[in-house]
Structures are given as C-alpha cells and as structure tokens.
Amino acid sequence: MSYQLKEVTVIGTGIMGLGIVQVFSQKTKCKVNILSRKQESLENAMKKIENTLDKLEKKGRLEESKEDIIARINPVIDIEEAFSNTDLVIESVIERIDVKEKNFKNADRFSPPNAILATNTSSFSITQIASFTQRPEKVVGMHFFNPAPVLKLVEIVRGNKTSDETVNIIKRICEEIGKEPVICKKDSPAFIVNRILFPALNEAASLVEEGVADPEDIDKAVKLGLNWPMGPIELLDLIGIDTTVEILNSLSGRLNESKYRPSSLLVRMVKVRNLGRKTKNGFYKYD
Ligand code: CAA
C-alpha cells in the first residue's frame, strides 16, 4: 500500500465537521484543511476549536501545546487550495443530497487521483454518493459519532464499488487516530448503530407525546435501567431534532417501513425550530 496520510480535508463546520478536525489535528501530524463556503463560518469554527482545546489544555488532557495543534489547521474557502494536495477528504456537510453532490464533484475534480473521498453521512447511500465521482472505488462511508473527539467508534461503510484497498486504508487511519472501526459490509440505510438507535429515540419521543412519562423520567429510566450515559431525550437534543427526523425519514423511505416514521411531536418541533441544543431549545432549554 503506497498510501501515506499527510493532508486531510474536512468539508463542513458543523458539530461533526469540527469534531473530526479536532481528532485529526490532535492525533496526527497532518495538515488539516477545513473547507467552508463562508469566511464567517470558518472564523466561528476556529473560535470553537480554540475554546475546546483551551478547556482540554487546562485539564492537562493535551499531549502537545494548543498552539501546535491549531497551527496544523488550515481554514480555507478556496476549493482548489482545499483539495489540490489532499490525501483524504471527509465530507460532513448538511444532509442534503444536492449539497453532497456538489461537494463530491468538486472533491473529485480537484483532489489528486489517489485521494480517498469519505463521507460522514448518516442517511444517504454511499453507492449514490460515489456515483457523483469518477473514482467510486475510492469513495467510502466514514461515520463518526457525536461528540467525535470522545466516542471511539467509526463505522466504515462500503458502497457497491468501494475497493478492499480503500477499506483497509481507512481502517488503518481509524487506528492511527485512536478510533475503533467496524465494517458495514452492505450499503444499508442508517448502517448499524443508527438503525438500532433511532427507532428507540422515536419511541422515547412518542412516550412524551402520549403523556406516558416526563422527559426527565424517561431519561432517568434509561440511564439507570439500561446504563446509557445519556437518556434518549437528552440525546435527541444533542443530535438535533432536525437530524433525527431526516434519519428517520431516510430509514422509513429506504426500508419502506412505517415503523421508522418520525413521531408527529418531532415533526412539529422541527417546524417551530425547537431543534435541541443547537437552537438552545428542544425537549429541554439550554443557556
Ligand atoms: N474533545 C475532547 N474531549 C472532550 C470533548 C471534546 N470536544 N468533549 C468532552 N470531552 C471529554 C471531557 O474532557 C471529559 O474528559 P475527562 O473525563 O477526561 O475530563 C469527557 O469527554 C467526558 O465529558 P464530560 O465530563 O463533559 O461529560 P460526560 O461524562 O457527561 O460525557 C458524553 C458526555 C461523552 C457526551 C456522554 O454523555 C456520552 O457518551 N453520551 C452519549 C452520546 C451518544 O450516544 N452519541 C451518539 C449519538 S448518535 C450519532 O452521533 C450518530 C449520528 O449519525 C447522529
């Protein structure tokens, strides 16, 4: 395998994109580009990363200085600059297929031929995303979990044409960045964890909607009864109600099963933009 990871490009400055940037800048010596369409988003992104690293530094959790880690991060707007030297692209933009298509076409056009193009999508087919490129064998799902710097798992998801070599390289990279990979052998909706988790989150929302129990008691019950680190209602607010509805819609559409249809409470919350922590208002309120 002649592949060597020297430069990584993360597309997107949302919670997951920033978490992934943080992981690569802390765990490797690579240059880490963050690509966004807006200068303002990049400035906010750098502030958030600096704040997080600041807290970790104060707790003595960093292996080198905050400044050295930040120096490896390159916020970038120019598409050619973002891709022209990259070895690995990880797309983590909004879950809209037209936006993914545009980003994958750009990444394919400007990245070196041996670069791997990965997506952190939780709802779309890897095979479909790979079809936007001329290198489907080098397109793969690399699905991180929120918060990405803390949670160990990465689901590596094969599209129909993803090569064994690509999967093996991504496995090796996961190990380099301190993650535990699992392989999803089939390009199946929501992969492994979300297929199990999201019906449970949907049921938790239905329990609130039906007035069976209050959010606090549902969270307490699941934390104490199942030993989850967070209750399902808190987790809905962390993941985002909009993302949850998108994932449930994708599951019910692609598997053609009404059991995955989002509860009407979740749908109403999206309409009034009670999206969870990101809007400071979900099932709970946040300062
Ligand atoms: N970078 C590095 N470390 C971080 C961090 C960050 N951004 N954020 C938190 N940490 C560290 C803290 O420093 C702390 O470390 P120490 O114990 O060494 O001090 C540790 O993580 C725990 O943090 P806290 O003490 O603040 O909080 P906690 O113990 O309550 O844990 C939690 C918080 C990690 C979020 C935990 O509650 C948890 O694991 N919750 C479940 C989250 C989950 O299920 N995520 C999956 C969502 S599904 C998904 O992501 C897939 C999808 O497609 C939507």
CSV table of C-alpha atoms and ligand atoms in Angstrom, one decimal:
chain,number,residue,atom,x,y,z
A,1,MET,CA,0.0,0.0,0.0
A,2,SER,CA,1.7,3.2,-1.1
A,3,TYR,CA,-0.8,5.5,0.6
A,4,GLN,CA,0.5,7.9,3.2
A,5,LEU,CA,-1.6,10.4,5.1
A,6,LYS,CA,-0.1,13.9,5.1
A,7,GLU,CA,-3.0,16.2,4.4
A,8,VAL,CA,-6.7,15.8,5.3
A,9,THR,CA,-9.6,18.0,4.1
A,10,VAL,CA,-12.8,18.2,6.2
A,11,ILE,CA,-15.8,19.8,4.4
A,12,GLY,CA,-18.3,21.5,6.8
A,13,THR,CA,-18.1,23.4,10.0
A,14,GLY,CA,-21.0,21.8,11.9
A,15,ILE,CA,-20.6,19.9,15.2
A,16,MET,CA,-19.4,16.8,13.4
A,17,GLY,CA,-17.0,18.5,11.0
A,18,LEU,CA,-15.3,20.4,13.8
A,19,GLY,CA,-15.1,17.3,16.0
A,20,ILE,CA,-13.4,15.4,13.1
A,21,VAL,CA,-11.0,18.3,12.5
A,22,GLN,CA,-10.1,18.2,16.2
A,23,VAL,CA,-9.5,14.5,16.1
A,24,PHE,CA,-7.1,14.7,13.1
A,25,SER,CA,-5.3,17.7,14.4
A,26,GLN,CA,-4.8,16.2,17.8
A,27,LYS,CA,-4.0,12.6,16.8
A,28,THR,CA,-1.9,13.1,13.6
A,29,LYS,CA,0.8,15.5,12.4
A,30,CYS,CA,-1.2,16.1,9.2
A,31,LYS,CA,-2.2,19.4,7.8
A,32,VAL,CA,-5.9,19.6,8.3
A,33,ASN,CA,-7.9,21.8,6.0
A,34,ILE,CA,-11.4,22.9,7.0
A,35,LEU,CA,-13.4,23.9,3.9
A,36,SER,CA,-16.5,26.2,4.1
A,37,ARG,CA,-18.3,28.5,1.8
A,38,LYS,CA,-18.3,31.4,4.2
A,39,GLN,CA,-15.4,33.2,5.9
A,40,GLU,CA,-17.6,33.9,8.9
A,41,SER,CA,-18.3,30.2,9.4
A,42,LEU,CA,-14.5,29.5,9.3
A,43,GLU,CA,-13.9,32.2,11.9
A,44,ASN,CA,-16.6,30.8,14.2
A,45,ALA,CA,-15.2,27.3,13.7
A,46,MET,CA,-11.7,28.3,14.7
A,47,LYS,CA,-13.0,30.0,17.8
A,48,LYS,CA,-15.0,26.9,18.8
A,49,ILE,CA,-12.0,24.6,18.3
A,50,GLU,CA,-9.7,27.0,20.2
A,51,ASN,CA,-12.2,27.1,23.1
A,52,THR,CA,-12.4,23.3,23.3
A,53,LEU,CA,-8.6,22.9,23.1
A,54,ASP,CA,-8.3,25.6,25.8
A,55,LYS,CA,-10.5,23.6,28.2
A,56,LEU,CA,-8.6,20.4,27.4
A,57,GLU,CA,-5.3,22.1,27.9
A,58,LYS,CA,-6.4,23.4,31.3
A,59,LYS,CA,-7.4,19.9,32.3
A,60,GLY,CA,-4.0,18.7,31.2
A,61,ARG,CA,-5.5,16.5,28.5
A,62,LEU,CA,-3.4,17.7,25.5
A,63,GLU,CA,-0.3,15.8,24.5
A,64,GLU,CA,1.2,19.0,23.0
A,65,SER,CA,0.5,22.7,23.1
A,66,LYS,CA,-2.8,24.1,21.9
A,67,GLU,CA,-0.8,26.4,19.6
A,68,ASP,CA,0.9,23.5,17.9
A,69,ILE,CA,-2.4,21.7,17.3
A,70,ILE,CA,-4.0,24.8,16.0
A,71,ALA,CA,-1.1,25.5,13.7
A,72,ARG,CA,-1.9,22.3,11.7
A,73,ILE,CA,-5.4,23.5,11.0
A,74,ASN,CA,-5.9,25.5,7.8
A,75,PRO,CA,-9.3,27.2,7.4
A,76,VAL,CA,-10.0,27.5,3.7
A,77,ILE,CA,-12.6,28.9,1.3
A,78,ASP,CA,-10.8,28.2,-2.0
A,79,ILE,CA,-11.8,24.8,-3.4
A,80,GLU,CA,-8.6,24.2,-5.3
A,81,GLU,CA,-6.5,25.0,-2.3
A,82,ALA,CA,-8.6,22.7,-0.1
A,83,PHE,CA,-8.2,19.7,-2.4
A,84,SER,CA,-5.1,20.0,-4.6
A,85,ASN,CA,-2.7,18.3,-2.1
A,86,THR,CA,-5.1,16.3,0.0
A,87,ASP,CA,-4.8,12.5,0.7
A,88,LEU,CA,-8.2,12.2,2.4
A,89,VAL,CA,-11.4,14.2,2.1
A,90,ILE,CA,-14.1,13.7,4.8
A,91,GLU,CA,-17.4,15.4,3.8
A,92,SER,CA,-19.5,16.4,6.8
A,93,VAL,CA,-22.0,18.9,5.3
A,94,ILE,CA,-25.7,19.2,5.8
A,95,GLU,CA,-27.7,16.0,4.9
A,96,ARG,CA,-28.9,17.2,1.5
A,97,ILE,CA,-28.1,15.1,-1.5
A,98,ASP,CA,-27.7,18.1,-3.8
A,99,VAL,CA,-25.2,19.7,-1.5
A,100,LYS,CA,-23.3,16.4,-1.2
A,101,GLU,CA,-23.3,16.0,-5.0
A,102,LYS,CA,-21.7,19.4,-5.5
A,103,ASN,CA,-19.0,18.8,-2.9
A,104,PHE,CA,-18.2,15.3,-4.2
A,105,LYS,CA,-17.9,16.6,-7.8
A,106,ASN,CA,-15.5,19.4,-6.6
A,107,ALA,CA,-13.5,17.0,-4.5
A,108,ASP,CA,-13.2,14.5,-7.3
A,109,ARG,CA,-12.2,17.2,-9.8
A,110,PHE,CA,-9.5,18.9,-7.7
A,111,SER,CA,-8.1,16.1,-5.5
A,112,PRO,CA,-5.1,14.0,-6.5
A,113,PRO,CA,-6.1,10.7,-8.2
A,114,ASN,CA,-5.1,8.5,-5.3
A,115,ALA,CA,-7.0,10.6,-2.7
A,116,ILE,CA,-9.8,8.8,-0.8
A,117,LEU,CA,-13.2,10.6,-0.6
A,118,ALA,CA,-15.1,9.7,2.5
A,119,THR,CA,-18.5,10.8,3.7
A,120,ASN,CA,-19.7,11.2,7.3
A,121,THR,CA,-23.3,10.9,6.1
A,122,SER,CA,-25.7,9.1,8.4
A,123,SER,CA,-28.6,8.8,5.9
A,124,PHE,CA,-27.5,8.6,2.3
A,125,SER,CA,-26.3,5.7,0.2
A,126,ILE,CA,-22.6,5.5,-0.2
A,127,THR,CA,-23.1,4.0,-3.7
A,128,GLN,CA,-25.2,7.0,-4.7
A,129,ILE,CA,-22.6,9.5,-3.4
A,130,ALA,CA,-19.8,7.5,-5.1
A,131,SER,CA,-21.8,7.9,-8.4
A,132,PHE,CA,-21.1,11.6,-8.3
A,133,THR,CA,-17.4,10.9,-8.9
A,134,GLN,CA,-15.1,9.1,-11.4
A,135,ARG,CA,-13.5,7.1,-8.6
A,136,PRO,CA,-16.3,5.1,-6.9
A,137,GLU,CA,-13.7,2.5,-5.7
A,138,LYS,CA,-12.2,5.3,-3.5
A,139,VAL,CA,-15.4,6.5,-2.0
A,140,VAL,CA,-16.4,5.2,1.4
A,141,GLY,CA,-18.5,6.0,4.4
A,142,MET,CA,-16.6,7.1,7.5
A,143,HIS,CA,-19.3,7.6,10.1
A,144,PHE,CA,-18.2,9.2,13.4
A,145,PHE,CA,-20.4,9.6,16.5
A,146,ASN,CA,-21.1,12.8,18.4
A,147,PRO,CA,-19.0,14.0,20.2
A,148,ALA,CA,-16.4,12.8,17.7
A,149,PRO,CA,-13.4,13.6,19.8
A,150,VAL,CA,-14.8,11.4,22.6
A,151,LEU,CA,-16.7,8.5,21.1
A,152,LYS,CA,-14.4,5.7,19.9
A,153,LEU,CA,-16.5,4.2,17.1
A,154,VAL,CA,-16.2,4.8,13.4
A,155,GLU,CA,-18.5,2.8,11.1
A,156,ILE,CA,-16.7,2.2,7.8
A,157,VAL,CA,-19.4,1.7,5.2
A,158,ARG,CA,-18.8,0.1,1.8
A,159,GLY,CA,-20.5,1.3,-1.3
A,160,ASN,CA,-21.1,-1.3,-4.1
A,161,LYS,CA,-17.8,-0.3,-5.7
A,162,THR,CA,-15.6,0.5,-2.7
A,163,SER,CA,-12.4,-1.4,-3.1
A,164,ASP,CA,-10.8,-3.6,-0.3
A,165,GLU,CA,-7.8,-1.4,-0.5
A,166,THR,CA,-9.8,1.7,0.4
A,167,VAL,CA,-11.5,-0.1,3.3
A,168,ASN,CA,-8.1,-1.3,4.6
A,169,ILE,CA,-6.5,2.2,4.4
A,170,ILE,CA,-9.5,3.7,6.2
A,171,LYS,CA,-9.2,1.0,8.9
A,172,ARG,CA,-5.6,1.8,9.4
A,173,ILE,CA,-6.3,5.6,9.6
A,174,CYS,CA,-9.0,4.9,12.2
A,175,GLU,CA,-6.5,3.1,14.3
A,176,GLU,CA,-3.9,5.9,13.8
A,177,ILE,CA,-6.5,8.4,15.2
A,178,GLY,CA,-7.4,6.2,18.2
A,179,LYS,CA,-10.8,5.1,16.9
A,180,GLU,CA,-12.3,1.6,16.8
A,181,PRO,CA,-13.6,0.8,13.3
A,182,VAL,CA,-16.4,-1.6,12.4
A,183,ILE,CA,-17.2,-2.6,8.9
A,184,CYS,CA,-20.7,-2.2,7.5
A,185,LYS,CA,-20.4,-4.7,4.6
A,186,LYS,CA,-23.6,-3.6,2.9
A,187,ASP,CA,-24.7,-0.1,2.0
A,188,SER,CA,-27.8,-0.4,4.1
A,189,PRO,CA,-29.8,2.6,5.4
A,190,ALA,CA,-28.5,4.1,8.7
A,191,PHE,CA,-25.8,1.4,8.8
A,192,ILE,CA,-25.5,-0.3,12.2
A,193,VAL,CA,-25.8,2.0,15.2
A,194,ASN,CA,-28.4,4.4,13.9
A,195,ARG,CA,-30.6,1.6,12.7
A,196,ILE,CA,-30.8,0.4,16.3
A,197,LEU,CA,-30.7,3.8,18.0
A,198,PHE,CA,-33.2,5.9,16.0
A,199,PRO,CA,-36.3,3.7,16.5
A,200,ALA,CA,-35.5,3.9,20.2
A,201,LEU,CA,-35.3,7.7,20.1
A,202,ASN,CA,-38.5,7.8,18.2
A,203,GLU,CA,-40.2,5.7,20.8
A,204,ALA,CA,-38.9,8.0,23.6
A,205,ALA,CA,-40.5,11.0,21.7
A,206,SER,CA,-43.8,9.0,21.4
A,207,LEU,CA,-43.8,8.4,25.2
A,208,VAL,CA,-43.6,12.2,25.7
A,209,GLU,CA,-46.2,12.8,23.1
A,210,GLU,CA,-48.6,10.2,24.6
A,211,GLY,CA,-48.1,11.7,28.1
A,212,VAL,CA,-46.8,8.4,29.4
A,213,ALA,CA,-43.9,10.0,31.3
A,214,ASP,CA,-42.0,13.3,31.5
A,215,PRO,CA,-38.7,13.7,29.6
A,216,GLU,CA,-36.7,13.8,32.9
A,217,ASP,CA,-38.2,10.4,34.0
A,218,ILE,CA,-37.7,8.8,30.6
A,219,ASP,CA,-34.0,9.9,30.7
A,220,LYS,CA,-33.6,8.7,34.3
A,221,ALA,CA,-35.3,5.3,33.5
A,222,VAL,CA,-33.0,4.6,30.5
A,223,LYS,CA,-29.8,5.8,32.3
A,224,LEU,CA,-30.5,3.7,35.3
A,225,GLY,CA,-32.3,0.8,33.7
A,226,LEU,CA,-30.1,0.4,30.6
A,227,ASN,CA,-26.9,2.1,31.8
A,228,TRP,CA,-26.9,4.6,28.8
A,229,PRO,CA,-24.5,7.5,29.6
A,230,MET,CA,-27.3,9.9,28.5
A,231,GLY,CA,-31.0,9.4,28.3
A,232,PRO,CA,-32.8,9.3,24.9
A,233,ILE,CA,-34.4,12.7,25.3
A,234,GLU,CA,-31.1,14.4,26.2
A,235,LEU,CA,-29.6,12.5,23.2
A,236,LEU,CA,-32.3,13.8,20.9
A,237,ASP,CA,-31.4,17.3,21.9
A,238,LEU,CA,-27.7,16.6,21.4
A,239,ILE,CA,-28.1,15.0,18.0
A,240,GLY,CA,-30.7,17.6,16.9
A,241,ILE,CA,-34.4,17.1,16.2
A,242,ASP,CA,-34.0,18.0,12.5
A,243,THR,CA,-31.2,15.5,12.0
A,244,THR,CA,-33.2,12.9,13.8
A,245,VAL,CA,-36.3,13.5,11.6
A,246,GLU,CA,-34.0,13.3,8.5
A,247,ILE,CA,-32.5,10.0,9.6
A,248,LEU,CA,-36.0,8.5,10.4
A,249,ASN,CA,-37.4,9.7,7.1
A,250,SER,CA,-34.5,8.2,5.3
A,251,LEU,CA,-35.0,4.9,7.2
A,252,SER,CA,-38.7,4.7,6.5
A,253,GLY,CA,-38.3,5.7,2.9
A,254,ARG,CA,-35.4,3.4,2.0
A,255,LEU,CA,-36.6,0.4,4.0
A,256,ASN,CA,-40.3,1.1,3.2
A,257,GLU,CA,-41.3,0.5,6.7
A,258,SER,CA,-43.8,2.7,8.6
A,259,LYS,CA,-42.3,1.7,11.9
A,260,TYR,CA,-39.5,4.2,11.3
A,261,ARG,CA,-41.8,7.1,10.6
A,262,PRO,CA,-40.9,10.1,12.9
A,263,SER,CA,-43.3,10.8,15.7
A,264,SER,CA,-45.6,13.8,15.0
A,265,LEU,CA,-44.1,15.6,18.0
A,266,LEU,CA,-40.6,15.5,16.4
A,267,VAL,CA,-42.0,16.8,13.1
A,268,ARG,CA,-43.8,19.7,14.9
A,269,MET,CA,-40.6,20.6,16.8
A,270,VAL,CA,-38.7,20.9,13.5
A,271,LYS,CA,-41.5,23.2,12.1
A,272,VAL,CA,-41.1,25.6,15.1
A,273,ARG,CA,-37.3,25.2,15.1
A,274,ASN,CA,-37.1,23.6,18.5
A,275,LEU,CA,-34.1,21.7,17.3
A,276,GLY,CA,-32.3,20.9,20.6
A,277,ARG,CA,-29.0,22.2,21.9
A,278,LYS,CA,-28.1,23.9,18.6
A,279,THR,CA,-31.1,26.3,19.0
A,280,LYS,CA,-30.9,26.3,22.8
A,281,ASN,CA,-34.4,24.9,22.9
A,282,GLY,CA,-35.5,21.3,22.4
A,283,PHE,CA,-37.1,19.0,24.9
A,284,TYR,CA,-35.0,20.9,27.4
A,285,LYS,CA,-33.9,24.5,27.4
A,286,TYR,CA,-30.2,25.5,27.3
A,287,ASP,CA,-28.4,28.7,28.3
B,1,CAA,N1,-12.9,17.0,22.8
B,1,CAA,C1,-12.2,16.2,23.7
B,1,CAA,N2,-12.7,15.7,24.8
B,1,CAA,C2,-13.9,16.1,25.1
B,1,CAA,C3,-14.7,16.9,24.3
B,1,CAA,C4,-14.1,17.3,23.1
B,1,CAA,N3,-14.8,18.1,22.2
B,1,CAA,N4,-15.9,17.0,24.9
B,1,CAA,C5,-15.9,16.3,26.1
B,1,CAA,N5,-14.7,15.8,26.2
B,1,CAA,C6,-14.2,14.9,27.3
B,1,CAA,C7,-14.2,15.7,28.6
B,1,CAA,O1,-13.0,16.5,28.7
B,1,CAA,C8,-14.2,14.6,29.6
B,1,CAA,O2,-12.9,14.1,29.7
B,1,CAA,P1,-12.3,13.7,31.2
B,1,CAA,O3,-13.3,12.7,31.8
B,1,CAA,O4,-11.0,13.1,30.8
B,1,CAA,O5,-12.3,15.0,31.9
B,1,CAA,C9,-15.0,13.5,28.9
B,1,CAA,O6,-15.1,13.8,27.5
B,1,CAA,C10,-16.5,13.5,29.4
B,1,CAA,O7,-17.0,14.8,29.2
B,1,CAA,P2,-17.9,15.4,30.4
B,1,CAA,O8,-17.4,15.2,31.7
B,1,CAA,O9,-18.1,16.9,30.0
B,1,CAA,O10,-19.4,14.8,30.3
B,1,CAA,P3,-19.9,13.3,30.5
B,1,CAA,O11,-19.0,12.5,31.3
B,1,CAA,O12,-21.3,13.6,30.9
B,1,CAA,O13,-19.9,12.7,29.0
B,1,CAA,C11,-20.7,12.5,26.8
B,1,CAA,C12,-20.5,13.4,27.9
B,1,CAA,C13,-19.3,12.0,26.3
B,1,CAA,C14,-21.4,13.3,25.7
B,1,CAA,C15,-21.5,11.2,27.3
B,1,CAA,O14,-22.7,11.7,28.0
B,1,CAA,C16,-21.9,10.3,26.2
B,1,CAA,O15,-21.2,9.5,25.7
B,1,CAA,N6,-23.2,10.4,25.7
B,1,CAA,C17,-23.8,9.6,24.7
B,1,CAA,C18,-23.5,10.3,23.3
B,1,CAA,C19,-24.0,9.4,22.2
B,1,CAA,O16,-24.8,8.4,22.4
B,1,CAA,N7,-23.7,9.8,21.0
B,1,CAA,C20,-24.1,9.1,19.8
B,1,CAA,C21,-25.1,10.0,19.1
B,1,CAA,S1,-25.6,9.2,17.6
B,1,CAA,C22,-24.5,9.8,16.5
B,1,CAA,O17,-23.7,10.6,16.7
B,1,CAA,C23,-24.7,9.3,15.1
B,1,CAA,C24,-25.4,10.1,14.2
B,1,CAA,O18,-25.3,9.9,13.0
B,1,CAA,C25,-26.4,11.2,14.6
